[in-house]
Coordinates of C-alpha atoms in Angstrom, one line a residue:
X11 CA 94.0 121.1 104.6
X12 CA 93.1 125.0 105.2
X13 CA 95.0 127.9 106.1
X14 CA 93.5 127.0 110.2
X15 CA 96.3 126.1 112.4
X16 CA 95.4 123.8 114.9
X17 CA 95.5 123.9 119.1
X18 CA 97.0 121.4 120.6
X19 CA 96.1 119.7 124.3
X20 CA 98.0 116.5 125.9
X21 CA 95.0 114.6 127.4
X22 CA 97.3 112.0 129.2
X23 CA 100.6 111.4 130.3
X24 CA 102.0 107.9 129.5
X25 CA 105.2 106.9 132.2
X26 CA 108.6 108.2 131.2
X27 CA 106.8 111.5 131.0
X28 CA 105.5 110.7 127.5
X29 CA 102.7 113.1 126.8
X30 CA 99.8 111.9 124.8
X31 CA 98.0 114.8 122.3
X32 CA 95.5 115.7 121.2
X33 CA 94.7 119.0 118.1
X34 CA 91.8 120.4 118.1
X35 CA 90.8 122.9 114.7
X36 CA 88.1 125.4 115.1
X37 CA 85.6 126.2 111.7
X38 CA 85.7 129.3 110.3
X39 CA 83.5 131.8 111.5
X40 CA 85.0 129.8 114.7
X41 CA 82.3 129.9 118.2
X42 CA 81.1 132.9 120.0
X43 CA 82.9 132.2 123.8
X44 CA 79.9 131.8 125.3
X45 CA 78.9 128.3 123.4
X46 CA 76.5 127.8 122.0
X47 CA 72.9 129.6 123.3
X48 CA 72.1 126.5 125.3
X49 CA 75.3 126.7 126.4
X50 CA 75.8 122.9 126.0
X51 CA 78.5 122.9 123.3
X52 CA 79.0 122.6 120.0
X53 CA 79.3 119.7 118.1
X54 CA 82.9 117.9 117.1
X55 CA 84.3 115.0 114.8
X56 CA 87.1 112.8 116.8
X57 CA 89.5 111.1 114.3
X58 CA 91.7 108.4 114.9
X59 CA 95.0 108.0 112.0
X60 CA 95.7 104.8 110.8
X61 CA 99.1 103.2 110.7
X62 CA 97.9 99.3 111.0
X63 CA 98.3 100.5 115.2
X64 CA 101.9 100.4 114.8
X65 CA 102.8 104.5 113.2
X66 CA 101.8 107.7 112.5
X67 CA 100.6 110.6 115.1
X68 CA 97.6 112.7 115.0
X69 CA 99.7 114.6 111.9
X70 CA 99.5 111.7 109.3
X71 CA 98.0 110.3 106.6
X72 CA 95.0 114.3 107.5
X73 CA 91.4 113.0 105.3
X74 CA 91.5 116.5 104.1
X75 CA 88.3 115.9 102.6
X76 CA 86.4 115.2 105.7
X77 CA 88.2 117.7 107.3
X78 CA 86.6 120.2 105.1
X79 CA 83.5 118.9 105.2
X80 CA 83.4 118.0 109.5
X81 CA 84.0 123.0 109.2
X82 CA 81.7 123.4 106.9
X83 CA 79.4 122.0 109.1
X84 CA 80.1 124.4 111.7
X85 CA 82.1 121.5 113.7
X86 CA 84.9 121.1 115.8
X87 CA 86.9 118.3 114.5
X88 CA 90.1 117.0 116.5
X89 CA 92.7 114.6 115.7
X90 CA 93.9 112.6 118.0
X91 CA 97.6 110.6 119.2
X92 CA 97.4 106.1 120.3
X93 CA 99.0 104.5 121.7
X94 CA 101.0 101.9 119.6
X95 CA 101.8 99.1 119.4
X96 CA 104.2 97.7 120.8
X97 CA 104.5 97.7 123.3
X98 CA 101.5 98.9 123.7
X99 CA 98.6 96.2 123.4
X100 CA 94.6 97.1 122.4
X101 CA 93.8 97.0 126.1
X102 CA 96.2 99.8 126.1
X103 CA 94.7 101.8 123.0
X104 CA 91.0 101.4 124.5
X105 CA 92.4 102.7 128.5
X106 CA 94.1 105.9 125.8
X107 CA 90.2 106.6 124.1
X108 CA 88.4 106.2 126.9
X109 CA 91.4 108.9 128.7
X110 CA 89.7 110.8 125.9
X111 CA 86.7 111.4 126.0
X112 CA 86.8 111.7 129.6
X113 CA 89.4 115.0 128.8
X114 CA 87.5 116.1 125.8
X115 CA 83.9 116.1 128.2
X116 CA 85.5 117.8 131.3
X117 CA 87.6 121.0 129.3
X118 CA 86.6 124.1 129.0
X119 CA 88.7 124.2 125.3
X120 CA 90.9 127.8 125.0
X121 CA 91.6 128.7 121.5
X122 CA 93.2 131.6 120.9
X123 CA 90.8 134.0 122.2
X124 CA 87.3 131.9 122.1
X125 CA 86.2 129.4 125.1
X126 CA 83.9 126.5 124.6
X127 CA 82.9 123.4 124.9
X128 CA 81.8 120.6 123.5
X129 CA 78.3 119.1 123.5
X130 CA 78.6 115.4 124.9
X131 CA 75.6 114.4 123.1
X132 CA 77.1 115.1 119.7
X133 CA 80.0 113.4 119.6
X134 CA 80.4 111.0 116.1
X135 CA 84.0 109.3 115.8
X136 CA 85.8 108.4 112.6
X137 CA 88.9 107.5 111.7
X138 CA 90.6 105.5 108.5
X139 CA 92.1 101.8 108.3
X140 CA 93.3 100.7 111.8
X141 CA 91.3 103.7 112.8
X142 CA 88.0 102.3 112.0
X143 CA 88.9 100.2 114.7
X144 CA 89.7 103.0 117.4
X145 CA 86.1 104.6 115.9
X146 CA 85.0 100.9 116.6
X147 CA 86.3 101.4 120.4
X148 CA 84.8 104.3 121.7
X149 CA 81.4 103.2 120.0
X150 CA 81.8 100.0 122.7
X151 CA 83.2 101.3 125.7
X152 CA 83.0 105.4 125.9
X153 CA 80.9 107.3 127.7
X154 CA 79.2 109.3 127.0
X155 CA 78.5 107.1 124.1
X156 CA 79.4 108.1 120.4
X157 CA 76.7 109.3 118.4
X158 CA 77.8 108.2 115.4
X159 CA 80.5 106.1 113.8
X160 CA 82.1 106.3 110.7
X161 CA 84.7 104.5 108.9
X162 CA 87.2 104.7 105.9
X163 CA 88.1 100.9 105.0
X164 CA 87.9 100.4 109.0
X165 CA 89.8 98.0 110.8
X166 CA 88.1 94.6 113.4
X167 CA 85.0 94.3 111.9
X168 CA 86.1 89.8 110.9
X169 CA 89.5 89.4 112.6
X170 CA 88.5 85.6 112.3
X171 CA 89.6 85.3 109.5
X172 CA 92.3 83.7 107.1
X173 CA 93.9 87.7 106.6
X174 CA 94.6 87.9 110.3
X175 CA 96.1 84.6 111.1
X176 CA 97.4 82.3 108.6
X177 CA 100.6 83.6 107.3
X178 CA 101.6 84.1 104.5
X179 CA 104.6 82.6 101.7
X180 CA 102.8 84.7 99.3
X181 CA 102.4 88.9 97.7
X182 CA 99.2 89.8 99.1
X183 CA 99.7 93.5 100.4
X184 CA 99.4 96.1 97.8
X185 CA 101.9 93.8 95.8
X186 CA 104.2 94.6 97.8
X187 CA 107.1 92.2 98.6
X188 CA 107.3 90.1 101.8
X189 CA 109.6 91.0 104.6
X190 CA 112.4 89.8 106.3
X191 CA 111.1 89.6 109.7
X192 CA 114.6 88.9 111.0
X193 CA 115.5 93.0 109.7
X194 CA 112.5 93.8 112.7
X195 CA 113.7 92.2 115.6
X196 CA 113.4 94.5 118.1
X197 CA 109.9 94.5 116.9
X198 CA 109.1 91.0 117.9
X199 CA 108.0 89.2 120.0
X200 CA 110.2 87.9 122.3
X201 CA 111.3 91.3 123.2
X202 CA 114.6 91.8 123.8
X203 CA 113.7 95.1 125.6
X204 CA 111.8 94.2 129.2
X205 CA 110.2 97.1 129.5
X206 CA 109.9 99.5 126.8
X207 CA 108.4 103.1 127.0
X208 CA 105.3 103.6 125.9
X209 CA 105.3 105.5 122.2
X210 CA 101.3 107.0 121.1
X211 CA 103.9 109.2 118.0
X212 CA 106.0 107.7 115.6
X213 CA 105.3 109.6 112.8
X214 CA 105.9 108.5 108.9
X215 CA 109.1 108.9 107.2
X216 CA 110.5 108.1 103.8
X217 CA 113.9 107.6 102.0
X218 CA 114.8 110.0 99.6
X219 CA 114.9 109.4 95.3
X220 CA 118.3 108.1 95.4
X221 CA 117.7 105.5 97.7
X222 CA 118.4 102.2 95.9
X223 CA 113.6 101.9 96.6
X224 CA 113.1 105.7 96.6
X225 CA 110.0 106.6 98.8
X226 CA 110.7 102.9 100.9
X227 CA 110.0 103.7 104.1
X228 CA 113.0 104.9 106.4
X229 CA 111.1 104.4 109.7
X230 CA 110.4 100.6 110.1
X231 CA 107.1 100.9 112.5
X232 CA 104.9 101.5 108.7
X233 CA 105.8 97.5 107.7
X234 CA 104.6 96.5 111.5
X235 CA 101.3 95.7 110.3
X236 CA 102.6 94.2 107.3
X237 CA 105.1 92.2 108.4
X238 CA 102.5 90.8 111.3
X239 CA 99.9 89.8 108.7
X240 CA 102.3 88.3 106.6
X241 CA 103.7 86.1 109.8
X242 CA 100.3 85.6 110.7
X243 CA 100.3 87.1 114.1
X244 CA 98.7 90.7 114.5
X245 CA 96.0 88.8 117.1
X246 CA 98.6 88.5 119.3
X247 CA 99.9 92.2 119.5
X248 CA 96.7 93.3 119.5
X249 CA 96.0 91.0 122.4
X250 CA 99.0 91.2 124.3
X251 CA 98.5 87.2 124.0
X252 CA 101.6 85.9 122.9
X253 CA 102.3 82.9 124.9
X254 CA 100.3 81.4 124.2
X255 CA 100.0 82.7 121.0
X256 CA 96.5 83.4 120.0
X257 CA 97.1 82.9 116.7
X258 CA 98.7 80.3 116.4
X259 CA 95.6 79.1 118.5
X260 CA 93.1 79.9 116.2
X261 CA 94.8 79.4 113.1
X262 CA 94.7 75.3 114.2
X263 CA 90.6 76.2 114.8
X264 CA 90.4 77.3 110.6
X265 CA 92.4 74.8 109.0
X266 CA 89.9 71.8 110.9
X267 CA 86.4 71.6 108.7
X268 CA 83.5 71.8 110.4
X269 CA 84.1 74.8 113.0
X270 CA 82.5 78.2 113.6
X271 CA 82.1 81.6 115.1
X272 CA 81.2 80.2 118.2
X273 CA 84.5 77.5 118.4
X274 CA 86.8 81.0 117.8
X275 CA 84.7 82.5 120.0
X276 CA 85.2 80.7 122.6
X277 CA 88.8 80.6 122.6
X278 CA 89.3 83.7 123.2
X279 CA 90.3 84.1 126.5
X280 CA 86.8 86.0 128.3
X281 CA 89.7 89.2 129.3
X282 CA 90.3 89.8 125.7
X283 CA 87.0 89.5 123.8
X284 CA 85.9 93.0 124.4
X285 CA 88.2 93.9 121.9
X286 CA 86.7 92.1 119.0
X287 CA 83.9 94.5 118.0
X288 CA 82.3 91.9 115.7
X289 CA 81.8 90.1 119.1
X290 CA 80.1 93.6 120.9
X291 CA 77.9 94.5 118.1
X292 CA 73.2 95.3 119.7
X293 CA 71.3 96.8 119.6
X294 CA 72.8 100.1 121.5
X295 CA 75.9 100.9 118.7
X296 CA 75.5 104.7 117.3
X297 CA 74.9 104.6 113.6
X298 CA 77.1 104.1 111.3
X299 CA 78.6 104.9 107.8
X300 CA 81.4 102.4 106.6
X301 CA 83.8 103.9 103.4
X302 CA 85.0 100.6 101.7
X303 CA 87.8 100.3 98.7
X304 CA 86.4 96.8 97.0
X305 CA 89.9 95.3 95.7
X306 CA 91.9 96.7 99.3
X307 CA 94.1 93.8 100.3
X308 CA 95.5 95.6 103.6
X309 CA 91.9 95.5 105.1
X310 CA 89.3 93.0 102.8
X311 CA 85.9 94.7 102.2
X312 CA 84.6 92.0 103.9
X313 CA 85.3 93.6 107.2
X314 CA 83.4 95.8 106.2
X315 CA 80.2 93.6 104.8
X316 CA 81.0 91.5 107.7
X317 CA 80.1 94.4 109.7
X318 CA 77.2 96.0 108.5
X319 CA 75.0 92.5 108.6
X320 CA 76.0 92.5 112.1
X321 CA 75.1 95.8 113.0
X322 CA 71.4 95.5 110.5
X323 CA 70.5 92.3 112.6
X324 CA 70.8 94.1 115.4
X325 CA 68.5 97.1 114.1
X326 CA 71.3 99.4 113.9
X327 CA 71.7 102.2 111.3
X328 CA 74.3 100.9 108.6
X329 CA 75.5 101.8 106.0
X330 CA 78.4 100.3 103.3
X331 CA 79.4 102.7 100.9
X332 CA 81.4 100.6 98.7
X333 CA 84.2 102.1 96.0
X334 CA 84.3 99.9 93.0
X335 CA 87.7 98.3 92.1
X336 CA 89.9 101.1 94.8
X337 CA 92.6 99.4 96.4
X338 CA 93.5 100.9 100.8
X339 CA 93.9 104.6 101.0
X340 CA 91.7 105.2 97.7
X341 CA 90.9 108.9 99.7
X342 CA 94.4 110.1 99.8
X343 CA 94.4 109.9 96.2
X344 CA 94.6 113.4 94.3
X345 CA 92.1 113.0 92.6
X346 CA 89.6 111.5 95.3
X347 CA 88.0 114.4 95.1
X348 CA 87.3 115.5 91.7
X349 CA 86.3 111.4 91.8
X350 CA 84.6 110.7 95.0
X351 CA 83.1 114.7 96.0
X352 CA 80.0 113.4 95.8
X353 CA 80.2 110.4 97.5
X354 CA 81.9 112.3 100.7
X355 CA 79.5 114.7 100.7
X356 CA 77.6 111.2 102.3
X357 CA 79.5 111.5 104.3
X358 CA 78.4 115.1 105.0
X359 CA 74.6 114.5 105.5
X360 CA 74.9 111.6 107.7
X361 CA 77.1 113.8 110.1
X362 CA 74.8 116.0 109.5
X363 CA 71.7 114.1 110.0
X364 CA 73.4 112.5 113.6
X365 CA 74.6 115.5 115.4
X366 CA 72.4 118.5 114.2
X367 CA 72.6 121.8 113.5
X368 CA 75.8 123.5 115.3
X369 CA 74.5 126.1 116.9

């Protein structure tokens, strides 16, 4: 990130006097006080952080390569928090994203000595991993609908796979050890606390180099998504459907011979289906760009491949840029800019094509 400083806004409040924040960054040079000549406002890219929906905040895993390119186009960059599971579910996250859109389109922002609005028709959404899922949810459920979607190894292209539904008894996630569920009882259903307060900000934290496993995550939430995948119950926490377990129901179906995707869809109660991007693709979905490493073991590349296929069949412009032999979060590697700068520039071109000039 460059020296440009964020201005923080609260876009909604949660029970227990807990605000949810966004950070807003202006391009250099900053927009004039009176906005665009038309007065419609400035293009914006809204970014959602990763963390498996369970951990992180608007500053976690900050995508400097994307941020720099967005600001170079003269666009505004917004990074937003959202509620984390548990205790939230995907239903709460959808509401947060909708409230975020209402806030940014209704607010006249004041950043230092600059006042401006967001152009309602020039909003792009972007996200990494679970943040990519948030971008999909925005495309599906927000008004105004985003003009473009950018997903970096996003979850949700195919939730109905063994990766989400099958318990694991062998190492499966980036070569890392299986976790002991007894160490995470606070975060497993049934919850000990009856009405836990919602949370939208859980910073990354690591043990020092003197710890028995140097640099190991010190915030247990950093391991929750991996644990839920290991147990094959991620969808229970995502939908909030624990009793009966949605994951157990779906796992039973995929263990049968001759099952169809329709069998899986029909097994999901109607009130939860709107959380599944693969069920909500239609011709109105915004133009989409997907970035994914082919060796990703946290979110399989087949998720982006399936979503691209569904979008193209619906007549939506969808481009998948694959990064050969790369794992999850490849764009945070120290040499990522030098190695992948040209591919990152494809993203810049995509955003400019969909959002146009800043003024």
